[in-house]
CSV table of C-alpha atoms and ligand atoms in Angstrom, one decimal:
chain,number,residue,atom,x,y,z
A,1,UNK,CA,-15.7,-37.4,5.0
A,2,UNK,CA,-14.9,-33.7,4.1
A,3,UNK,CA,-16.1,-33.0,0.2
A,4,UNK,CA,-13.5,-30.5,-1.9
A,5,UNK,CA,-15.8,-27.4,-1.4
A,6,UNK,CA,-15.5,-28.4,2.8
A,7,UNK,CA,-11.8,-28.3,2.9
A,8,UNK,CA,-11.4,-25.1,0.2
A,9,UNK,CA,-13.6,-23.5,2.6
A,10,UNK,CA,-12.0,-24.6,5.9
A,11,UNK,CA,-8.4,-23.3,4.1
A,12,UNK,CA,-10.3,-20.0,3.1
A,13,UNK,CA,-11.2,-19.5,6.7
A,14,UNK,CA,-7.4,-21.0,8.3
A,15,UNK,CA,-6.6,-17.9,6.0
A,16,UNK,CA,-7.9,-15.5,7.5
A,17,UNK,CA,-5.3,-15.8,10.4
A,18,UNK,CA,-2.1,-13.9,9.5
A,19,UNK,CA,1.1,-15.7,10.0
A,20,UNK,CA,4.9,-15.0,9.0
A,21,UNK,CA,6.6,-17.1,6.1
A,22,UNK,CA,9.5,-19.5,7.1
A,23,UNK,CA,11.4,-22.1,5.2
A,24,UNK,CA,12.3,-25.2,7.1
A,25,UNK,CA,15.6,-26.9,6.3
A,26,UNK,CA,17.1,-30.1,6.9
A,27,UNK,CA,19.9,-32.9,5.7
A,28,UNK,CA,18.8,-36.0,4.7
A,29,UNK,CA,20.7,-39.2,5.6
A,30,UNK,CA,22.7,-39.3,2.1
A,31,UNK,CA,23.7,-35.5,3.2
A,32,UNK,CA,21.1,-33.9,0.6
A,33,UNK,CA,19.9,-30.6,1.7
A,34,UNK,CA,16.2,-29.5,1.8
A,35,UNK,CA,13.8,-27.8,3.0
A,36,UNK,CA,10.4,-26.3,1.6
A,37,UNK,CA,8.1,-23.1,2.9
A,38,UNK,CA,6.2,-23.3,5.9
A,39,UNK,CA,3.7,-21.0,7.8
A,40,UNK,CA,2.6,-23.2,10.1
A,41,UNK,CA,5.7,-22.7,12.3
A,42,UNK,CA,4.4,-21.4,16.0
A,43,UNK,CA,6.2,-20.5,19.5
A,44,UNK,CA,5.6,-23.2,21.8
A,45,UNK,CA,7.6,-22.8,25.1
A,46,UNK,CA,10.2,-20.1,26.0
A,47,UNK,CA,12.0,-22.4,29.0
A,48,UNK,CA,13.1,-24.8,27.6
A,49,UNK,CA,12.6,-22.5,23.9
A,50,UNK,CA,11.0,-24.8,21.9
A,51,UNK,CA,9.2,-24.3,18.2
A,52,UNK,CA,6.9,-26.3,16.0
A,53,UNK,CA,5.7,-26.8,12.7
A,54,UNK,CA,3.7,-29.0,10.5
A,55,UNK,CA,4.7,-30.9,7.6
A,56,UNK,CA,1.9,-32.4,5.2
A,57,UNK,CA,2.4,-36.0,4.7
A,58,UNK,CA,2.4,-35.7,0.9
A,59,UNK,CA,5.6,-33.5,1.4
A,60,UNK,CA,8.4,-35.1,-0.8
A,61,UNK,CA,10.7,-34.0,1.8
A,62,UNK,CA,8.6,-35.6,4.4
A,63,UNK,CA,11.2,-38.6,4.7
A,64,UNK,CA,13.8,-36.9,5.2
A,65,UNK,CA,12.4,-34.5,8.1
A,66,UNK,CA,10.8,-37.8,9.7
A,67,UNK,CA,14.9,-39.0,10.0
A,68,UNK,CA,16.6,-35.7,11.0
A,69,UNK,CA,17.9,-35.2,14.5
A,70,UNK,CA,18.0,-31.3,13.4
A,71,UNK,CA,16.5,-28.5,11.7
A,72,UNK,CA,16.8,-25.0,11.4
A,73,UNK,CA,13.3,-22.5,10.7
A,74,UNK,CA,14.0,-19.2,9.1
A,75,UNK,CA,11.5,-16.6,9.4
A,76,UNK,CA,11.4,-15.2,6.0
A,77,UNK,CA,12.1,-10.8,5.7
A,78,UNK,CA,9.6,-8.5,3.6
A,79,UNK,CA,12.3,-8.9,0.5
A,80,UNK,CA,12.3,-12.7,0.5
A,81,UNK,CA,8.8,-13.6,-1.5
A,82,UNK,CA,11.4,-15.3,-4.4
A,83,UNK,CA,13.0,-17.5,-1.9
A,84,UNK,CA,9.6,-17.9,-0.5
A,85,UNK,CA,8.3,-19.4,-3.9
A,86,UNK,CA,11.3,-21.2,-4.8
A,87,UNK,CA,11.2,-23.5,-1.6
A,88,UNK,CA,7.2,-23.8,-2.5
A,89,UNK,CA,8.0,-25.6,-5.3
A,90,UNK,CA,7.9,-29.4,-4.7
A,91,UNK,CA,10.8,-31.5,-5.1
A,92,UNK,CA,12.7,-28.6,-6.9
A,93,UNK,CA,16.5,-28.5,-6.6
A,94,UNK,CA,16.1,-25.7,-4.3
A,95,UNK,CA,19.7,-25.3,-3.2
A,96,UNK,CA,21.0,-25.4,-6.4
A,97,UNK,CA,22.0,-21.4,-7.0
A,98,UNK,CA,22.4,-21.3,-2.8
A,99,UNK,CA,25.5,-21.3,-1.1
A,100,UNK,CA,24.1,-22.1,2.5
A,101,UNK,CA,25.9,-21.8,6.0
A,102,UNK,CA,25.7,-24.9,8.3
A,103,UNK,CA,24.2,-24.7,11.0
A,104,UNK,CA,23.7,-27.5,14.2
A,105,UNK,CA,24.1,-31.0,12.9
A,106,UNK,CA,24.6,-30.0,9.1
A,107,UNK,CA,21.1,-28.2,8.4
A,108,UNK,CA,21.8,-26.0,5.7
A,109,UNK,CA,21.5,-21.6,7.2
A,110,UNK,CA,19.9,-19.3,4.7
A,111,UNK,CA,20.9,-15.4,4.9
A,112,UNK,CA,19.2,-12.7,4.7
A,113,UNK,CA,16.1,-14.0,7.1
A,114,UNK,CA,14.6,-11.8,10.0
A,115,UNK,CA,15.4,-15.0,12.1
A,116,UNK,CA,16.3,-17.9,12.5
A,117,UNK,CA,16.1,-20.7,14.7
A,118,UNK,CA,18.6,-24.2,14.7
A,119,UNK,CA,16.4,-26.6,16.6
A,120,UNK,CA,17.1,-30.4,17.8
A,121,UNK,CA,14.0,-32.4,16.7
A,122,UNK,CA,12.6,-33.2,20.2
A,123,UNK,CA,9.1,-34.4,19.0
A,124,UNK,CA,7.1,-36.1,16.1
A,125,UNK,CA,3.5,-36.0,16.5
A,126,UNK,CA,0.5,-37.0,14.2
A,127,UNK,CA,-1.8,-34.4,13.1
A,128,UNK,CA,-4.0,-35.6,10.3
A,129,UNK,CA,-2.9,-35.2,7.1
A,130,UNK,CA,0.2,-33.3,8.9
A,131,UNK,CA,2.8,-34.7,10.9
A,132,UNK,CA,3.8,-32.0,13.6
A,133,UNK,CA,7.6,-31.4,14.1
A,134,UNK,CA,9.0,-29.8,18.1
A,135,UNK,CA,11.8,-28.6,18.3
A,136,UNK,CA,14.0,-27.7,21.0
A,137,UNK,CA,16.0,-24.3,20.1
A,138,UNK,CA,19.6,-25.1,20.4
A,139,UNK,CA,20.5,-21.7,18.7
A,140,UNK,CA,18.7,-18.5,17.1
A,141,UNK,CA,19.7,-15.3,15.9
A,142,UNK,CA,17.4,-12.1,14.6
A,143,UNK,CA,18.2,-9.2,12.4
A,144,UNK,CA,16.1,-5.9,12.6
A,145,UNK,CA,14.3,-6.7,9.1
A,146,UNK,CA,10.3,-6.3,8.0
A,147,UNK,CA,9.1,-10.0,8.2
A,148,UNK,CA,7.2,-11.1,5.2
A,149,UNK,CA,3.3,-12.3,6.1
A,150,UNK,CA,0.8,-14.4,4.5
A,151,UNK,CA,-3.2,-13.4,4.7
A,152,UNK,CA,-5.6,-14.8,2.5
A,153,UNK,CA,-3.4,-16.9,0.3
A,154,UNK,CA,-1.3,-14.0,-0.3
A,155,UNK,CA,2.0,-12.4,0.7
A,156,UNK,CA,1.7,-9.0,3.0
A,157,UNK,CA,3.6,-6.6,5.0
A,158,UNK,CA,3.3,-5.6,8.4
A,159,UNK,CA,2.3,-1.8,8.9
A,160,UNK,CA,2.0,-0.6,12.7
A,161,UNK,CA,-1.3,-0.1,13.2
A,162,UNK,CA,-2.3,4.2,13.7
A,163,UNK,CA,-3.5,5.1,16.7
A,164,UNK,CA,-7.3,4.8,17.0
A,165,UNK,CA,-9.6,7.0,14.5
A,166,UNK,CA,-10.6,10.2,15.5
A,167,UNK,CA,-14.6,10.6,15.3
A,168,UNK,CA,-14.3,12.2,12.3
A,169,UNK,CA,-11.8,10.2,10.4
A,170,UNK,CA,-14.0,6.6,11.2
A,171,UNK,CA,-17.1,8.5,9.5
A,172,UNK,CA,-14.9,9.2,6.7
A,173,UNK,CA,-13.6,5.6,6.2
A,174,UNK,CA,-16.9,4.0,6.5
A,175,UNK,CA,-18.0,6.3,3.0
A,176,UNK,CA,-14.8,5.6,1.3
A,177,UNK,CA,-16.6,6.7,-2.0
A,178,UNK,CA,-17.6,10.2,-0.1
A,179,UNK,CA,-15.8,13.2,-0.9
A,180,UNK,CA,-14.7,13.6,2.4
A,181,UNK,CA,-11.2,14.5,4.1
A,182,UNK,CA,-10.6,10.7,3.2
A,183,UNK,CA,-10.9,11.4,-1.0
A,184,UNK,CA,-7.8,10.0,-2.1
A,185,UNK,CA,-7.6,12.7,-4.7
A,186,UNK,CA,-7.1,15.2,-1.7
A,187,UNK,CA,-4.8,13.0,0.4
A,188,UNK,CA,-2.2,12.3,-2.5
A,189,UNK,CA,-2.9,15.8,-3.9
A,190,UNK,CA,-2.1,17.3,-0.4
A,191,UNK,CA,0.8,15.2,0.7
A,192,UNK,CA,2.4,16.0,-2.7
A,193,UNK,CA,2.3,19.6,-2.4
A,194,UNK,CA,2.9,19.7,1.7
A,195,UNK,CA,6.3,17.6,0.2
A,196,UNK,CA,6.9,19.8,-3.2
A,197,UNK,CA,6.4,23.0,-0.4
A,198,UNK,CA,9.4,21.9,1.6
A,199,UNK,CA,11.6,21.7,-2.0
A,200,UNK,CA,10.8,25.4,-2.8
A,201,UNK,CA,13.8,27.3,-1.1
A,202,UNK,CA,16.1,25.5,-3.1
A,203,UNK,CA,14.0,26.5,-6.6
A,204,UNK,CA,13.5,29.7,-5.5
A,205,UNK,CA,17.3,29.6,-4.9
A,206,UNK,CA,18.4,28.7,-8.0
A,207,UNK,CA,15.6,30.8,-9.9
A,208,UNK,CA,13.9,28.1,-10.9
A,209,UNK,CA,9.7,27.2,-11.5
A,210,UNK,CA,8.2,23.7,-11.0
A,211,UNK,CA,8.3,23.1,-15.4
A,212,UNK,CA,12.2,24.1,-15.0
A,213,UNK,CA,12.3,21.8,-12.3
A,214,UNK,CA,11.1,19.1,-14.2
A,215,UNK,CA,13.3,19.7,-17.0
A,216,UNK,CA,16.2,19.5,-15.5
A,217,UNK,CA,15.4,16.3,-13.3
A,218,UNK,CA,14.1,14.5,-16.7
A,219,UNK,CA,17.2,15.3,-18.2
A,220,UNK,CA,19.5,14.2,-15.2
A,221,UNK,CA,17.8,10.8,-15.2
A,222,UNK,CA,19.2,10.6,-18.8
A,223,UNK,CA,20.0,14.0,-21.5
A,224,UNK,CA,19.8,13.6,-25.1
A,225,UNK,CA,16.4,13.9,-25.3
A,226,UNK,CA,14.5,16.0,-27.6
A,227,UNK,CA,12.3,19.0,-26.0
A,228,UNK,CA,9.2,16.7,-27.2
A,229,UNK,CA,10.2,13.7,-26.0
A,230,UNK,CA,10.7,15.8,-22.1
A,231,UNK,CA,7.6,17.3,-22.6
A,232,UNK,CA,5.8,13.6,-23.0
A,233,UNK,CA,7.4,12.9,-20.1
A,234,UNK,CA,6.3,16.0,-17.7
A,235,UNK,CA,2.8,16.4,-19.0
A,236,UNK,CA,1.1,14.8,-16.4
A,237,UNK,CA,2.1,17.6,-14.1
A,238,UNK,CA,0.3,19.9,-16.1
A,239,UNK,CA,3.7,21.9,-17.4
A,240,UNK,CA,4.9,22.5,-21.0
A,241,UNK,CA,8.3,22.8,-22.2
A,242,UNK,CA,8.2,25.9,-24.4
A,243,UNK,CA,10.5,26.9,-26.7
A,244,UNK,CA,11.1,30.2,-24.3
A,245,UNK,CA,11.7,28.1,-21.7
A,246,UNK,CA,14.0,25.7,-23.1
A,247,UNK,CA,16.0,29.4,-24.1
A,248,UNK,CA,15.3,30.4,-21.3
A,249,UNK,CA,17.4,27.2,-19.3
A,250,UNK,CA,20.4,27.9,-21.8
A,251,UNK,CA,20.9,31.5,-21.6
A,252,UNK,CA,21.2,30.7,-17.6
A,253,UNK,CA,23.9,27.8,-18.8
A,254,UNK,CA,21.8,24.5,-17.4
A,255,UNK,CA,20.9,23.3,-21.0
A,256,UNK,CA,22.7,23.0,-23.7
A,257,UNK,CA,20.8,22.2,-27.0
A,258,UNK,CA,21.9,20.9,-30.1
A,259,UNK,CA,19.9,23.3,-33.0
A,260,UNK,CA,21.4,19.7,-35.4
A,261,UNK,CA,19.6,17.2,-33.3
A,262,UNK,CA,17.1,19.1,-31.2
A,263,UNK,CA,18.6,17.2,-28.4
A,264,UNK,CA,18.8,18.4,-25.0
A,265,UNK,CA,22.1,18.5,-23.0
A,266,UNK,CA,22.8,19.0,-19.3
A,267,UNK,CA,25.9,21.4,-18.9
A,268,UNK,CA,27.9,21.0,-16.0
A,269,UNK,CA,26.1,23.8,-14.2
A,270,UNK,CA,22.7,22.0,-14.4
A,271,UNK,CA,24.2,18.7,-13.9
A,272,UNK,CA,25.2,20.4,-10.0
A,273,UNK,CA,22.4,21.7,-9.7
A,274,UNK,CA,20.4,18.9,-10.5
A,275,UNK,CA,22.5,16.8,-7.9
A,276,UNK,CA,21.6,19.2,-5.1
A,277,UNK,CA,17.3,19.8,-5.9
A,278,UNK,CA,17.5,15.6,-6.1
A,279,UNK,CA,19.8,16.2,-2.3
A,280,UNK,CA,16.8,18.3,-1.2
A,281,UNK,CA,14.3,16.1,-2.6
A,282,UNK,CA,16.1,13.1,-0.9
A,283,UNK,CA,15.8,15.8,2.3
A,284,UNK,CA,12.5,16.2,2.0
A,285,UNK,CA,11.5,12.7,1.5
A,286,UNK,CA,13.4,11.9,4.9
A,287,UNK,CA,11.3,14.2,6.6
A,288,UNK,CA,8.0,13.4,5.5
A,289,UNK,CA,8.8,9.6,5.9
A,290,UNK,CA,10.3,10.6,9.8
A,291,UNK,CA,7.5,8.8,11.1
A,292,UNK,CA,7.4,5.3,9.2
A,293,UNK,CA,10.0,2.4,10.0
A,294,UNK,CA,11.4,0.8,7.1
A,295,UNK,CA,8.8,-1.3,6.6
A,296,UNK,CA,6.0,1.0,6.5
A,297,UNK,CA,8.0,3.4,4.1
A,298,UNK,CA,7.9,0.2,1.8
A,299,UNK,CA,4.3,-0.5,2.4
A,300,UNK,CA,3.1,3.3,1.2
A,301,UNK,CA,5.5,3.2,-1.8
A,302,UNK,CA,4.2,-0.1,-2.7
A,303,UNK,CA,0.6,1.3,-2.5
A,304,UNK,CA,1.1,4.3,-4.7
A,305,UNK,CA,3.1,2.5,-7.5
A,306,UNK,CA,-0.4,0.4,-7.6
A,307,UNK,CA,-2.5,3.3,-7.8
A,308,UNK,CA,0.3,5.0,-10.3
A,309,UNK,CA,-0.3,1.5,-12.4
A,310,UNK,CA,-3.8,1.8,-12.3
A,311,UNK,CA,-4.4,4.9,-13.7
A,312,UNK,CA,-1.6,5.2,-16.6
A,313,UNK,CA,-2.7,6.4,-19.5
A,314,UNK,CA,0.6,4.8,-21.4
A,315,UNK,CA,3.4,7.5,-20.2
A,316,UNK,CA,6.6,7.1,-21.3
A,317,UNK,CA,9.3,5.7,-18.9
A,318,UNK,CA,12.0,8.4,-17.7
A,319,UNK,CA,14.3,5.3,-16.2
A,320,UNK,CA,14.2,3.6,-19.3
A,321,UNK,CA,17.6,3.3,-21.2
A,322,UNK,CA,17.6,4.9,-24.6
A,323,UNK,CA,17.5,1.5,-26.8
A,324,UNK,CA,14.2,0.7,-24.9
A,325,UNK,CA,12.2,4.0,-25.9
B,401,FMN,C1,3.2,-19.4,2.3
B,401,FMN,C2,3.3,-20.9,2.2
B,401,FMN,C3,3.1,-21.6,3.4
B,401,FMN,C4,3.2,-23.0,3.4
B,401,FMN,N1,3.1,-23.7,4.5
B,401,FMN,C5,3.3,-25.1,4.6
B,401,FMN,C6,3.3,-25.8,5.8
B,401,FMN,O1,3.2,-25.2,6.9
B,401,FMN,N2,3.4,-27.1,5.7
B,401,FMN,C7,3.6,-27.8,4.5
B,401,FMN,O2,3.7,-29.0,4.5
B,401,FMN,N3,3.6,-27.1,3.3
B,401,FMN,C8,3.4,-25.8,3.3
B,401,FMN,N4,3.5,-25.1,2.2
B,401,FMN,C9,3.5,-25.8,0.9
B,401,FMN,C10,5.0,-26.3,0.6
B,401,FMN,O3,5.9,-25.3,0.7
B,401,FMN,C11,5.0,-26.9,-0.8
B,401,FMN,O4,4.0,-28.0,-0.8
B,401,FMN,C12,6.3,-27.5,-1.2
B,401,FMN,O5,6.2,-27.8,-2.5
B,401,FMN,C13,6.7,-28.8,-0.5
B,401,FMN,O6,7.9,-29.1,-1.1
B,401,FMN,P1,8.4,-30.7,-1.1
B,401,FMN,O7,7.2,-31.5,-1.6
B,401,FMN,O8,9.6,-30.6,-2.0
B,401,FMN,O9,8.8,-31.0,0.3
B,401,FMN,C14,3.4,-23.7,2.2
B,401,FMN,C15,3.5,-23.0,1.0
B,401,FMN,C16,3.5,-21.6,1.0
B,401,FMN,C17,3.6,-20.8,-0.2
């Protein structure tokens, strides 16, 4: 017989295999929907198109699955880890703040999936501590979404993988502490100001410097805020907010401050222009990203908020609302 440490270390190893996440639903024979989170779900024939999955015999919806001529398998999008964990939860009202579709034979239809697949329950077989469910696809449909993946007992993303390292680039990734082309200091440095490069027309357009910039974005997030309070907030970028400067924005009629308060006001003038530096940010943004699908857009921003949590040193938030500052 298999001792804990055996079966923690068989799981440890299962999870090294990446898989999707879907939630399996079904109706019960009193009507009840359920359903519950499954990455066991595999292909198993194209003609006739028929799916499996495996239930674990301690499952509380195991009863009802065992009776159902149907069920439907949703393979779970990139946005969908709440609905994920929510259907993990055993016995849970899970449909409680859902108002599903109905699918073949009642099964309750979740939204928002990448697919999903309305099955007739062809097969029961016995798999251990699992009963395996076939199912013969009466119906499916798919939406052009980033799947959601599991690896290691934790939620992923998919990212295409790059074409295969130059020489030079594998060298560099097997020394990741090297200060090599690979230093992340030089990759995020670079990529910023390669990005920040493609902005400066409209500065220079506008007669403006990277501190002014900053400014005036800060403010357009939200104005009202004192010249000390922007200048907590643009510090990490190395610039000030001078006294000269902030003159220097109201003589050219962006800013408009209050000599009461020492608050700082957008006028209408830098409010426009604001709009169209964030346009060309937006522009320049779409162009760097050109390369990346949805998906991998949302993997690299994920990334570098972790690496931007990491190494805070406690800066304020410009996206927080006044009352929370
Ligand atoms: C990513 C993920 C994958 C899972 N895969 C399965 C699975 O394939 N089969 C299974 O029986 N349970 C699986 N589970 C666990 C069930 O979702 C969980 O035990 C759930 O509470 C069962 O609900 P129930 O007892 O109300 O039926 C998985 C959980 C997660 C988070």
């Amino acid at each position: 017989m298999a001792t804990n440490a055996d079966t923690i270390a068989f799981r440890n190893a299962l999870g090294s295999f990446a898989t999707g996440v879907t939630i399996v639903t079904t109706r019960d024979a009193a009507g009840r929907d359920c359903g519950l989170t499954a990455n066991s779900f595999n292909s198993v024939s194209l003609d006739p198109p028929m799916v499996l999955w495996s239930l674990a015999r301690s499952s509380m919806s195991m009863e009802a699955f065992r009776g159902a001529d149907h069920f439907a398998v949703h393979i779970l999008a990139a946005d969908q880890e709440p609905l994920s964990n929510g259907f993990a939860k055993r016995g849970a009202d899970k449909f409680a703040a859902l108002t599903p579709e109905r699918g073949a034979g009642g099964v309750p239809l979740l939204p928002g999936c990448a697919a999903r697949f309305q099955c007739r329950t062809a097969y029961q077989y016995e798999g251990g501590d699992h009963i395996i469910f076939v199912g013969e696809v009466i119906a499916f449909d798919h939406d052009d979404r980033a799947p959601l993946l599991f690896h290691g007992g934790r939620y992923a993303l998919a990212a295409r993988k790059a074409a295969a390292l130059t020489a030079s680039e594998a060298a560099d990734a097997e020394a990741p502490g090297s200060f090599g082309e690979d230093f992340l200091g030089y990759l995020l440095g670079r990529a910023h100001f390669q990005l920040y490069g493609r902005m400066q027309d409209s500065l220079v357009q506008h007669g403006l410097d990277a501190a002014d910039h900053f400014i005036v974005t800060i403010l357009g997030i939200r104005d009202g805020r004192t010249a000390e309070e922007v200048g907590e907030m643009i510090g990490f970028t190395g610039a000030r907010i001078t006294p000269q400067q902030v003159a220097s924005l109201a003589a050219r009629g962006l800013i408009r401050p209050d000599a009461a308060s020492g608050r700082l006001w957008l006028t209408d003038t830098g409010r426009r222009v604001m709009i169209e530096l964030a346009a060309a940010a937006k522009a320049a943004e779409e162009e760097a990203l050109g390369a990346f699908d949805d998906n991998e857009t949302a993997l690299l921003k994920h990334l570098l908020k972790h690496v931007i949590r990491h190494t805070d040193p406690g800066l304020p938030d410009p996206w927080a609302s006044a009352g929370e500052i």
